[in-house]
Short mmCIF file of C-alpha atoms in Angstrom, two decimals:
data_model
loop_
_atom_site.label_atom_id
_atom_site.label_comp_id
_atom_site.label_asym_id
_atom_site.label_seq_id
_atom_site.Cartn_x
_atom_site.Cartn_y
_atom_site.Cartn_z
CA MET A 1 16.90 2.33 19.04
CA GLY A 2 14.30 4.62 16.90
CA PHE A 3 13.18 0.84 15.96
CA TYR A 4 11.68 -0.53 18.88
CA ASP A 5 7.96 0.87 20.29
CA PRO A 6 7.95 1.80 24.50
CA GLY A 7 5.66 -0.96 25.39
CA VAL A 8 7.39 -3.82 23.37
CA VAL A 9 8.00 -6.87 24.79
CA SER A 10 10.67 -9.55 23.47
CA SER A 11 11.38 -13.25 23.89
CA VAL A 12 15.04 -14.41 22.61
CA ALA A 13 15.34 -18.16 22.16
CA ASP A 14 18.11 -20.79 20.89
CA PRO A 15 18.34 -24.22 21.24
CA SER A 16 22.13 -23.73 23.02
CA ALA A 17 22.09 -22.76 26.45
CA ALA A 18 25.70 -21.56 26.52
CA GLN A 19 24.40 -19.37 23.33
CA VAL A 20 21.29 -17.81 25.64
CA ARG A 21 24.15 -17.47 28.22
CA ILE A 22 25.54 -14.66 25.80
CA TRP A 23 22.76 -13.79 24.62
CA SER A 24 21.49 -12.29 27.48
CA ARG A 25 24.56 -10.73 28.53
CA ARG A 26 24.02 -8.08 25.71
CA PRO A 27 22.04 -4.96 25.92
CA SER A 28 19.52 -5.32 23.69
CA GLY A 29 18.70 -1.43 24.33
CA LEU A 30 15.54 -2.35 25.65
CA PRO A 31 14.95 -2.65 29.52
CA ALA A 32 16.00 -5.63 30.87
CA SER A 33 12.23 -6.47 31.98
CA ARG A 34 10.77 -6.28 28.06
CA VAL A 35 13.51 -8.77 27.40
CA SER A 36 13.14 -12.79 28.04
CA TYR A 37 15.72 -15.12 27.12
CA LEU A 38 14.98 -18.76 26.85
CA VAL A 39 16.64 -22.22 25.18
CA ALA A 40 13.53 -23.55 23.27
CA ASP A 41 13.85 -26.23 20.06
CA ALA A 42 12.28 -23.95 16.70
CA HIS A 43 10.15 -26.55 15.26
CA GLN A 44 8.48 -26.67 18.96
CA GLN A 45 8.23 -23.06 20.08
CA PRO A 46 6.92 -22.77 23.83
CA PHE A 47 4.41 -19.59 23.01
CA PRO A 48 0.87 -19.39 22.80
CA ASP A 49 -0.71 -18.69 18.80
CA GLY A 50 -0.83 -15.52 18.12
CA GLN A 51 1.71 -14.73 20.96
CA PHE A 52 3.82 -12.09 18.30
CA ASP A 53 3.01 -9.49 16.31
CA LEU A 54 6.40 -9.44 14.75
CA VAL A 55 8.30 -13.12 14.34
CA TRP A 56 12.26 -12.52 13.67
CA SER A 57 14.58 -15.12 12.45
CA MET A 58 18.21 -14.47 11.77
CA SER A 59 20.92 -17.20 10.46
CA SER A 60 18.80 -19.92 11.17
CA ALA A 61 16.36 -20.85 8.81
CA GLU A 62 18.84 -22.79 6.70
CA LEU A 63 19.63 -24.88 9.28
CA MET A 64 16.36 -26.05 10.17
CA GLU A 65 16.53 -29.79 9.72
CA ASP A 66 12.58 -29.71 9.11
CA LYS A 67 11.71 -26.25 7.80
CA ARG A 68 8.12 -26.96 6.72
CA LYS A 69 7.89 -27.78 10.96
CA PHE A 70 9.95 -24.29 11.36
CA VAL A 71 7.80 -21.83 8.89
CA SER A 72 4.80 -23.64 10.42
CA GLU A 73 6.07 -22.48 13.70
CA LEU A 74 6.57 -18.97 12.57
CA ALA A 75 3.19 -18.82 11.45
CA ARG A 76 1.51 -20.03 14.34
CA VAL A 77 3.04 -17.53 16.87
CA ALA A 78 2.41 -14.73 15.01
CA ALA A 79 -0.37 -12.44 15.60
CA PRO A 80 -3.09 -12.50 12.94
CA GLY A 81 -2.26 -9.55 10.65
CA GLY A 82 1.72 -9.83 11.83
CA THR A 83 4.37 -10.02 10.12
CA ILE A 84 7.11 -12.78 9.87
CA VAL A 85 10.62 -11.80 8.62
CA ILE A 86 13.32 -14.91 7.97
CA VAL A 87 16.83 -13.21 7.31
CA THR A 88 19.60 -16.47 6.23
#
């Protein structure tokens, strides 16, 4: 997949353990050692500040109970100068 840099590391988080199991069985186009799947709350993400150059939220923003907190968490985990993409 040309979109990914060969050195990319990806983390996929979802509040549903069942959904995380489904995601973890799907090929991502990245080596398995480069992708981690975890159960997590988008309002309290388990990542350090500035962890990601690209933060991507797909089909979930409209479902968030506290949209301000959700967007605040996206900004918190984005690296300085990073990109945040929200797709609904």
